[in-house]
PDB file of C-alpha atoms in Angstrom:
ATOM      1  CA  VAL A 571      -1.447   8.898   3.065  1.00  0.00           C
ATOM      2  CA  GLN A 572       1.119   9.517   0.361  1.00  0.00           C
ATOM      3  CA  LEU A 573       2.186   6.926  -2.187  1.00  0.00           C
ATOM      4  CA  VAL A 574       5.589   7.236  -3.821  1.00  0.00           C
ATOM      5  CA  GLU A 575       6.465   5.121  -6.853  1.00  0.00           C
ATOM      6  CA  SER A 576       9.812   4.332  -8.369  1.00  0.00           C
ATOM      7  CA  GLY A 577      11.350   1.932 -10.847  1.00  0.00           C
ATOM      8  CA  GLY A 578      10.005   2.924 -14.238  1.00  0.00           C
ATOM      9  CA  GLY A 579      12.193   3.352 -17.279  1.00  0.00           C
ATOM     10  CA  LEU A 580      12.989   2.296 -20.819  1.00  0.00           C
ATOM     11  CA  VAL A 581      13.498  -1.363 -21.640  1.00  0.00           C
ATOM     12  CA  GLN A 582      13.562  -3.509 -24.746  1.00  0.00           C
ATOM     13  CA  ALA A 583      10.815  -5.999 -25.482  1.00  0.00           C
ATOM     14  CA  GLY A 584      11.361  -9.161 -23.483  1.00  0.00           C
ATOM     15  CA  GLY A 585      13.099  -7.291 -20.700  1.00  0.00           C
ATOM     16  CA  SER A 586      12.112  -6.750 -17.076  1.00  0.00           C
ATOM     17  CA  LEU A 587      11.409  -3.893 -14.700  1.00  0.00           C
ATOM     18  CA  ARG A 588      10.433  -3.744 -11.049  1.00  0.00           C
ATOM     19  CA  LEU A 589       8.159  -0.992  -9.797  1.00  0.00           C
ATOM     20  CA  SER A 590       8.014  -0.032  -6.134  1.00  0.00           C
ATOM     21  CA  CYS A 591       5.400   1.906  -4.204  1.00  0.00           C
ATOM     22  CA  ALA A 592       5.816   2.998  -0.609  1.00  0.00           C
ATOM     23  CA  ALA A 593       2.953   4.291   1.524  1.00  0.00           C
ATOM     24  CA  SER A 594       3.737   6.974   4.088  1.00  0.00           C
ATOM     25  CA  GLU A 595       1.631   5.230   6.721  1.00  0.00           C
ATOM     26  CA  ARG A 596      -0.540   2.259   7.371  1.00  0.00           C
ATOM     27  CA  THR A 597      -4.213   2.977   8.031  1.00  0.00           C
ATOM     28  CA  SER A 598      -7.438   1.049   8.295  1.00  0.00           C
ATOM     29  CA  SER A 599      -8.603   2.887   5.190  1.00  0.00           C
ATOM     30  CA  ILE A 600      -6.333   0.658   3.095  1.00  0.00           C
ATOM     31  CA  TYR A 601      -6.821  -3.032   2.562  1.00  0.00           C
ATOM     32  CA  ILE A 602      -5.991  -3.190  -1.144  1.00  0.00           C
ATOM     33  CA  MET A 603      -2.911  -1.826  -2.892  1.00  0.00           C
ATOM     34  CA  GLY A 604      -2.536  -2.121  -6.608  1.00  0.00           C
ATOM     35  CA  TRP A 605      -1.269  -0.834  -9.910  1.00  0.00           C
ATOM     36  CA  PHE A 606      -3.031   0.765 -12.835  1.00  0.00           C
ATOM     37  CA  GLN A 607      -1.659   1.746 -16.222  1.00  0.00           C
ATOM     38  CA  GLN A 608      -2.647   4.602 -18.462  1.00  0.00           C
ATOM     39  CA  ALA A 609      -1.495   4.985 -22.051  1.00  0.00           C
ATOM     40  CA  PRO A 610      -1.964   8.254 -23.962  1.00  0.00           C
ATOM     41  CA  GLY A 611      -5.578   8.750 -24.941  1.00  0.00           C
ATOM     42  CA  LYS A 612      -6.777   5.732 -22.966  1.00  0.00           C
ATOM     43  CA  GLU A 613      -8.596   5.127 -19.726  1.00  0.00           C
ATOM     44  CA  ARG A 614      -6.701   4.131 -16.606  1.00  0.00           C
ATOM     45  CA  GLU A 615      -6.713   0.320 -16.600  1.00  0.00           C
ATOM     46  CA  PHE A 616      -6.250  -2.224 -13.847  1.00  0.00           C
ATOM     47  CA  VAL A 617      -2.996  -4.186 -13.838  1.00  0.00           C
ATOM     48  CA  ALA A 618      -2.691  -5.969 -10.493  1.00  0.00           C
ATOM     49  CA  ALA A 619      -3.669  -5.688  -6.835  1.00  0.00           C
ATOM     50  CA  VAL A 620      -2.936  -7.380  -3.533  1.00  0.00           C
ATOM     51  CA  ASN A 621      -4.995  -7.698  -0.379  1.00  0.00           C
ATOM     52  CA  TRP A 622      -2.950  -6.339   2.489  1.00  0.00           C
ATOM     53  CA  SER A 623      -4.276  -8.890   4.982  1.00  0.00           C
ATOM     54  CA  THR A 624      -4.912 -12.067   3.038  1.00  0.00           C
ATOM     55  CA  TYR A 625      -2.019 -11.801   0.580  1.00  0.00           C
ATOM     56  CA  ASN A 626      -4.437 -12.646  -2.238  1.00  0.00           C
ATOM     57  CA  ALA A 627      -3.253 -11.240  -5.570  1.00  0.00           C
ATOM     58  CA  TYR A 628      -5.315 -10.295  -8.595  1.00  0.00           C
ATOM     59  CA  TYR A 629      -4.197  -9.664 -12.161  1.00  0.00           C
ATOM     60  CA  ALA A 630      -5.482  -8.364 -15.456  1.00  0.00           C
ATOM     61  CA  ASP A 631      -5.624 -11.129 -18.046  1.00  0.00           C
ATOM     62  CA  SER A 632      -3.088  -9.293 -20.190  1.00  0.00           C
ATOM     63  CA  VAL A 633      -0.351  -9.580 -17.558  1.00  0.00           C
ATOM     64  CA  LYS A 634      -1.024 -12.973 -15.989  1.00  0.00           C
ATOM     65  CA  GLY A 635       2.083 -15.123 -16.069  1.00  0.00           C
ATOM     66  CA  ARG A 636       4.324 -12.113 -16.757  1.00  0.00           C
ATOM     67  CA  PHE A 637       3.768  -9.725 -13.841  1.00  0.00           C
ATOM     68  CA  THR A 638       3.923 -10.488 -10.127  1.00  0.00           C
ATOM     69  CA  ILE A 639       2.664  -8.233  -7.365  1.00  0.00           C
ATOM     70  CA  SER A 640       3.996  -8.533  -3.843  1.00  0.00           C
ATOM     71  CA  ARG A 641       4.022  -6.488  -0.683  1.00  0.00           C
ATOM     72  CA  ASP A 642       6.176  -5.876   2.359  1.00  0.00           C
ATOM     73  CA  ASN A 643       4.129  -5.066   5.438  1.00  0.00           C
ATOM     74  CA  ALA A 644       7.114  -3.854   7.423  1.00  0.00           C
ATOM     75  CA  LYS A 645       7.862  -1.214   4.778  1.00  0.00           C
ATOM     76  CA  ASN A 646       4.245  -0.433   3.839  1.00  0.00           C
ATOM     77  CA  ALA A 647       5.339  -1.158   0.293  1.00  0.00           C
ATOM     78  CA  VAL A 648       4.021  -2.969  -2.737  1.00  0.00           C
ATOM     79  CA  TYR A 649       6.050  -4.113  -5.722  1.00  0.00           C
ATOM     80  CA  LEU A 650       5.304  -5.042  -9.312  1.00  0.00           C
ATOM     81  CA  GLN A 651       7.794  -7.335 -10.989  1.00  0.00           C
ATOM     82  CA  MET A 652       7.259  -7.081 -14.731  1.00  0.00           C
ATOM     83  CA  ASN A 653       8.860  -9.735 -16.925  1.00  0.00           C
ATOM     84  CA  ASP A 654       8.681 -10.431 -20.653  1.00  0.00           C
ATOM     85  CA  LEU A 655       7.631  -6.860 -21.279  1.00  0.00           C
ATOM     86  CA  LYS A 656       5.875  -6.021 -24.534  1.00  0.00           C
ATOM     87  CA  PRO A 657       5.527  -2.726 -26.415  1.00  0.00           C
ATOM     88  CA  GLU A 658       1.828  -2.686 -25.505  1.00  0.00           C
ATOM     89  CA  ASP A 659       2.834  -2.496 -21.820  1.00  0.00           C
ATOM     90  CA  THR A 660       4.101   1.024 -22.486  1.00  0.00           C
ATOM     91  CA  ALA A 661       2.170   3.386 -20.220  1.00  0.00           C
ATOM     92  CA  PHE A 662       2.276   5.528 -17.132  1.00  0.00           C
ATOM     93  CA  TYR A 663       1.912   3.230 -14.123  1.00  0.00           C
ATOM     94  CA  TYR A 664       0.129   4.420 -10.999  1.00  0.00           C
ATOM     95  CA  CYS A 665       0.127   2.914  -7.546  1.00  0.00           C
ATOM     96  CA  ALA A 666      -3.259   2.995  -5.830  1.00  0.00           C
ATOM     97  CA  ALA A 667      -4.553   2.134  -2.378  1.00  0.00           C
ATOM     98  CA  GLY A 668      -7.856   2.078  -0.577  1.00  0.00           C
ATOM     99  CA  ARG A 669     -10.965   0.042   0.039  1.00  0.00           C
ATOM    100  CA  PRO A 670     -12.352  -0.322  -3.473  1.00  0.00           C
ATOM    101  CA  LEU A 671     -15.853  -1.610  -4.006  1.00  0.00           C
ATOM    102  CA  ILE A 672     -14.767  -2.981  -7.366  1.00  0.00           C
ATOM    103  CA  LEU A 673     -11.168  -4.118  -7.475  1.00  0.00           C
ATOM    104  CA  LYS A 674     -10.497  -3.477 -11.157  1.00  0.00           C
ATOM    105  CA  VAL A 675     -12.098  -0.043 -11.476  1.00  0.00           C
ATOM    106  CA  ALA A 676      -9.954   2.988 -10.766  1.00  0.00           C
ATOM    107  CA  GLY A 677     -12.854   5.135  -9.643  1.00  0.00           C
ATOM    108  CA  ALA A 678     -14.442   2.570  -7.321  1.00  0.00           C
ATOM    109  CA  GLY A 679     -12.817   3.451  -4.022  1.00  0.00           C
ATOM    110  CA  TYR A 680      -9.090   3.808  -4.440  1.00  0.00           C
ATOM    111  CA  ASP A 681      -8.648   6.868  -2.262  1.00  0.00           C
ATOM    112  CA  TYR A 682      -4.905   7.258  -2.580  1.00  0.00           C
ATOM    113  CA  TRP A 683      -2.796   7.552  -5.731  1.00  0.00           C
ATOM    114  CA  GLY A 684       0.863   7.961  -6.472  1.00  0.00           C
ATOM    115  CA  GLN A 685       2.286  10.421  -8.967  1.00  0.00           C
ATOM    116  CA  GLY A 686       2.967   7.692 -11.509  1.00  0.00           C
ATOM    117  CA  THR A 687       6.040   6.367 -13.221  1.00  0.00           C
ATOM    118  CA  GLN A 688       6.655   5.938 -16.943  1.00  0.00           C
ATOM    119  CA  VAL A 689       7.342   2.524 -18.427  1.00  0.00           C
ATOM    120  CA  THR A 690       8.437   2.437 -22.058  1.00  0.00           C
ATOM    121  CA  VAL A 691       9.028  -0.823 -23.908  1.00  0.00           C
ATOM    122  CA  SER A 692      10.762  -0.607 -27.253  1.00  0.00           C
ATOM    123  CA  SER A 693      10.301  -3.194 -29.970  1.00  0.00           C
TER     124      SER A 693
END
């Protein structure tokens, strides 16, 4: 399974961006798709995830009320709408998919990762 992200870029604080991630195929090895961010010198951190079957969405506290994750089953795609962006949101954003044992931990079962897309928020 390949994940391909798009939609990153440079935006001013308070602006919006929409990230997209398309999976090359749908398999039983995926029931969660999500997004992680990684800033220079920091660990990869959970941002948001969605259950492919139940539609349940999960968010990091830092993005609740500002980011919205959604998915399109027909396109095997997941999206991250990011509003009211802040300079601290600046990071490389990675799409991830799999059957994680712990939703918010990058190393806990996300078997598939995209190449990442840069999001830069200027103050």
